[in-house]
Coordinates of C-alpha atoms in Angstrom, one line a residue:
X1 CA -142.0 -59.6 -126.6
X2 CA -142.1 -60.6 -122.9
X3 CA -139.7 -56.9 -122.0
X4 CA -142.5 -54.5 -123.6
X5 CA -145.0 -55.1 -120.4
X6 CA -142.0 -54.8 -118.2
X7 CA -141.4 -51.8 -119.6
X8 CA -144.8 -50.2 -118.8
X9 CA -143.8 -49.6 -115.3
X10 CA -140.6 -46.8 -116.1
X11 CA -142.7 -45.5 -118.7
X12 CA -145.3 -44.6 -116.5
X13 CA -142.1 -43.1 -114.0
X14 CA -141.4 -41.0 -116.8
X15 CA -144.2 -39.4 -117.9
X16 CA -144.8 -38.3 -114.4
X17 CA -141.3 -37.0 -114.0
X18 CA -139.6 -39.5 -111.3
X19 CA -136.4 -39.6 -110.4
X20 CA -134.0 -41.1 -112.8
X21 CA -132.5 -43.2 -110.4
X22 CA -135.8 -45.2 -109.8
X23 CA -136.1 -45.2 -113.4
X24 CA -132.4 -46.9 -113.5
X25 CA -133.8 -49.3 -110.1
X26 CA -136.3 -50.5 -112.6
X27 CA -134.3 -50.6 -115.8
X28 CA -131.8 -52.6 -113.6
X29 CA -134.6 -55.1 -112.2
X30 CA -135.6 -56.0 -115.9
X31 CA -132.1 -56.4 -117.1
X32 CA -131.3 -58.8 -114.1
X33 CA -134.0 -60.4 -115.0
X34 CA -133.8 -60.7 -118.5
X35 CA -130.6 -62.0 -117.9
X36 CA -131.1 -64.6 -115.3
X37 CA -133.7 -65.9 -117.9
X38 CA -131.1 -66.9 -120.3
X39 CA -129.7 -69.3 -118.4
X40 CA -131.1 -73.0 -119.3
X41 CA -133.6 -74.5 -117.4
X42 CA -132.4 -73.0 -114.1
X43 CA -133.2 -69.8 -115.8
X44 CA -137.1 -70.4 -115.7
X45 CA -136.7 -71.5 -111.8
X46 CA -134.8 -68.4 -111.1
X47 CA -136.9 -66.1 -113.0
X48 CA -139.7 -67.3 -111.6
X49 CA -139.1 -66.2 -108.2
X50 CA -137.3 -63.0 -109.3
X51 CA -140.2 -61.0 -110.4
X52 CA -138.9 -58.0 -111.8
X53 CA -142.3 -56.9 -113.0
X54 CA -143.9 -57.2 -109.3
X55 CA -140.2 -55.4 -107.9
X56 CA -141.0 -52.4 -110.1
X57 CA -144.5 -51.9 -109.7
X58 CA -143.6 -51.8 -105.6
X59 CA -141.1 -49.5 -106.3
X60 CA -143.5 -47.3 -108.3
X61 CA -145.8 -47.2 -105.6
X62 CA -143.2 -46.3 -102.7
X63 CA -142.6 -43.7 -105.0
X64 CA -145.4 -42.0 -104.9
X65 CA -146.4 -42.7 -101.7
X66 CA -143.6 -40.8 -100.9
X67 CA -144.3 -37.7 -103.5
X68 CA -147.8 -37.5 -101.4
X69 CA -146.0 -37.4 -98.3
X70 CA -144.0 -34.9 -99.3
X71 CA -146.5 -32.8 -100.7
X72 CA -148.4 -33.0 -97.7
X73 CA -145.6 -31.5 -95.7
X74 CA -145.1 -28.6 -97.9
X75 CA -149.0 -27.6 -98.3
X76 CA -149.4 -27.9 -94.0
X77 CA -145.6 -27.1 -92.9
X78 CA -145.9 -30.6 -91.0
X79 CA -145.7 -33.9 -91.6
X80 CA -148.5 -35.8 -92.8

């Protein structure tokens, strides 16, 4: 139950067509994480300070911070 919020960042990446291997960067943070959470009791302690869900929302955003940088410098033939 606790994976389908984590998931709502890389769905997000691919509906708007981002690159797979952001999609993979993200699929990897949740598996790391997910399996860092199986481990008893120093699981939880490690999970907690892993934060896959924060991790890939940063990574979303670099993202297309990035796109709109890019899509400045192709509309002005500069950088933005």
């Amino acid at each position: 139950l606790s994976v389908a919020p984590a998931l709502f960042p890389i769905i997000v990446a691919r509906r708007h067509n981002l690159s797979p291997e952001l999609q993979g960067r993200m699929l990897l943070n949740i598996t790391a994480d997910w399996l860092v959470g199986t481990i008893p009791v120093l699981g939880d302690v490690l999970d907690a300070a892993f934060k896959a869900n924060t991790k890939n929302v940063k990574l979303l955003e670099e993202e297309v911070a990035r796109l709109r940088r890019q899509a400045a410098w192709t509309q002005d033939g500069k950088p933005a």
